[in-house]
């Protein structure tokens, strides 16, 4: 019967990004380099000395930098700019997390392409750098067949280790003790 112990963890994050654009007669190209930084401090007490209600209560330290490049191509049609192509290339970097072995575990590519106003193609590719294989690949075709009927088709590949995480962008589990 020990006295209750209070603990606190500080979370902070910030985003740096800048758009560079070039206009042509019928389209506009926008290039956006970005950097997102998230830090979760060490808790004020040891994990063994406080109650654990969810995974946030088990964090010891997380320093995550997401960096990449977004490419967008907008086509001018009937005085409106419509995004035809969006290509994002990014990675997660862990500069000084002792519990995360590989500093750059994944490289991610996402592409969405509007074939026409009713049809969109989506592609996502995740390269697992430490294991040197494709962690995830997905192709999706989305189509509005009529005003009231839509259809989609998906083809995907998941590596043996990819299914283990529900949220692929969260690295809290890797930051645990």
Coordinates of C-alpha atoms in Angstrom, one line a residue:
X1 CA 0.0 0.0 0.0
X2 CA 2.1 2.8 -1.3
X3 CA 1.0 6.4 -1.6
X4 CA -0.3 7.4 -5.1
X5 CA 2.4 8.9 -7.4
X6 CA 1.7 11.6 -10.0
X7 CA 3.7 11.7 -13.2
X8 CA 3.7 14.0 -16.2
X9 CA 5.0 13.8 -19.7
X10 CA 5.5 16.7 -22.0
X11 CA 4.6 16.5 -25.6
X12 CA 5.4 19.1 -28.3
X13 CA 5.4 19.2 -32.0
X14 CA 6.0 21.6 -34.8
X15 CA 5.8 21.7 -38.6
X16 CA 8.0 23.5 -41.1
X17 CA 6.9 23.6 -44.7
X18 CA 7.0 26.0 -47.6
X19 CA 5.3 26.0 -51.0
X20 CA 7.2 26.7 -54.2
X21 CA 5.0 27.1 -57.2
X22 CA 5.4 27.6 -60.9
X23 CA 2.5 28.6 -63.1
X24 CA 2.2 27.5 -66.7
X25 CA -0.5 28.3 -69.3
X26 CA -2.8 25.4 -68.3
X27 CA -1.4 24.0 -65.1
X28 CA 0.4 24.9 -61.8
X29 CA 3.1 22.9 -60.2
X30 CA 3.5 23.1 -56.4
X31 CA 6.5 21.6 -54.6
X32 CA 6.3 21.5 -50.8
X33 CA 9.3 20.3 -48.8
X34 CA 8.3 19.7 -45.2
X35 CA 9.6 18.7 -41.8
X36 CA 7.5 17.6 -38.8
X37 CA 9.1 17.2 -35.4
X38 CA 7.5 15.5 -32.4
X39 CA 9.1 15.1 -29.0
X40 CA 7.7 13.3 -26.0
X41 CA 9.8 13.8 -22.9
X42 CA 10.8 11.2 -20.3
X43 CA 8.2 10.8 -17.6
X44 CA 8.8 12.4 -14.2
X45 CA 8.5 9.1 -12.4
X46 CA 9.5 5.5 -13.3
X47 CA 6.9 3.5 -15.1
X48 CA 6.8 0.9 -12.4
X49 CA 5.6 3.5 -9.9
X50 CA 2.4 4.7 -11.6
X51 CA -0.7 3.3 -13.0
X52 CA -0.9 2.5 -16.7
X53 CA -4.2 3.3 -18.5
X54 CA -3.1 3.4 -22.1
X55 CA 0.1 3.3 -24.2
X56 CA 0.8 7.0 -23.6
X57 CA 1.4 6.1 -20.0
X58 CA 4.2 3.8 -20.9
X59 CA 6.2 6.2 -23.0
X60 CA 9.8 6.7 -21.9
X61 CA 11.0 9.1 -24.7
X62 CA 10.2 9.7 -28.3
X63 CA 12.0 12.0 -30.8
X64 CA 10.5 11.7 -34.2
X65 CA 11.3 13.7 -37.3
X66 CA 9.1 13.2 -40.4
X67 CA 10.6 14.8 -43.5
X68 CA 9.8 14.7 -47.1
X69 CA 8.5 16.3 -50.3
X70 CA 5.1 16.8 -51.7
X71 CA 4.6 17.4 -55.5
X72 CA 1.2 18.6 -56.7
X73 CA 0.1 19.3 -60.3
X74 CA -3.1 21.4 -60.7
X75 CA -4.7 21.6 -64.1
X76 CA -6.8 24.6 -65.1
X77 CA -10.2 23.6 -66.4
X78 CA -13.2 25.9 -66.9
X79 CA -11.5 28.6 -64.7
X80 CA -11.0 26.1 -61.8
X81 CA -7.8 24.5 -60.6
X82 CA -8.2 20.8 -60.2
X83 CA -5.4 18.7 -58.7
X84 CA -4.5 16.0 -61.2
X85 CA -1.4 14.5 -59.5
X86 CA -0.2 14.5 -55.9
X87 CA 3.1 12.7 -55.1
X88 CA 4.5 12.5 -51.6
X89 CA 7.9 11.0 -50.7
X90 CA 8.8 11.0 -47.0
X91 CA 10.5 9.1 -44.2
X92 CA 10.6 9.0 -40.4
X93 CA 13.9 9.7 -38.6
X94 CA 14.7 8.9 -35.0
X95 CA 17.8 10.9 -34.1
X96 CA 18.4 9.7 -30.6
X97 CA 15.9 7.1 -29.5
X98 CA 17.8 4.2 -27.7
X99 CA 14.8 1.9 -28.0
X100 CA 14.5 2.3 -31.8
X101 CA 17.3 0.4 -33.4
X102 CA 17.1 1.8 -37.0
X103 CA 17.2 5.6 -37.4
X104 CA 15.4 5.5 -40.8
X105 CA 13.1 2.5 -40.6
X106 CA 10.8 3.2 -43.6
X107 CA 10.7 5.2 -46.8
X108 CA 7.1 5.9 -48.0
X109 CA 5.8 7.0 -51.4
X110 CA 2.1 8.0 -52.0
X111 CA 0.7 8.9 -55.3
X112 CA -2.9 9.8 -56.2
X113 CA -3.8 10.6 -59.8
X114 CA -7.2 11.8 -61.1
X115 CA -7.7 10.2 -64.4
X116 CA -10.9 12.3 -64.9
X117 CA -13.4 13.9 -62.5
X118 CA -15.0 10.5 -61.7
X119 CA -11.9 8.2 -61.5
X120 CA -8.9 8.3 -59.1
X121 CA -5.9 6.0 -58.8
X122 CA -4.1 5.7 -55.4
X123 CA -0.8 4.0 -54.9
X124 CA 1.1 3.6 -51.6
X125 CA 4.6 2.0 -51.4
X126 CA 6.5 1.5 -48.1
X127 CA 10.1 0.3 -48.2
X128 CA 11.4 -1.3 -45.0
X129 CA 15.0 -0.1 -44.9
X130 CA 16.4 -2.4 -42.2
X131 CA 14.9 -5.6 -43.7
X132 CA 15.4 -4.4 -47.3
X133 CA 12.0 -5.4 -48.6
X134 CA 8.6 -4.0 -49.5
X135 CA 6.7 -3.7 -46.3
X136 CA 3.5 -2.6 -48.0
X137 CA 2.1 -1.9 -51.4
X138 CA -1.4 -0.8 -52.3
X139 CA -3.2 0.1 -55.5
X140 CA -6.7 1.5 -55.3
X141 CA -9.1 2.5 -58.1
X142 CA -12.0 4.7 -57.1
X143 CA -14.7 5.5 -59.5
X144 CA -18.1 7.2 -59.5
X145 CA -20.0 5.2 -62.1
X146 CA -23.2 7.3 -61.9
X147 CA -24.5 10.0 -59.5
X148 CA -25.7 7.3 -57.1
X149 CA -23.3 4.4 -57.7
X150 CA -19.6 4.2 -56.8
X151 CA -17.1 1.4 -57.0
X152 CA -13.6 0.7 -55.8
X153 CA -11.0 -1.9 -56.5
X154 CA -8.0 -2.6 -54.3
X155 CA -4.9 -4.7 -54.7
X156 CA -2.4 -4.8 -51.8
X157 CA 0.6 -6.6 -50.4
X158 CA 1.6 -6.7 -46.7
X159 CA 4.8 -8.1 -45.4
X160 CA 4.8 -10.6 -42.6
X161 CA 5.6 -7.8 -40.0
X162 CA 3.4 -5.1 -41.4
X163 CA 0.0 -6.3 -40.0
X164 CA 1.2 -6.0 -36.4
X165 CA 0.6 -2.2 -36.1
X166 CA -2.9 -0.7 -36.3
X167 CA -1.6 2.8 -36.9
X168 CA 1.4 2.8 -39.3
X169 CA 2.3 6.4 -38.6
X170 CA 2.5 5.9 -34.8
X171 CA 5.9 4.9 -33.4
X172 CA 4.8 4.9 -29.7
X173 CA 5.1 1.1 -29.5
X174 CA 8.7 1.2 -30.7
X175 CA 9.6 3.9 -28.1
X176 CA 8.5 1.7 -25.2
X177 CA 11.0 0.2 -22.8

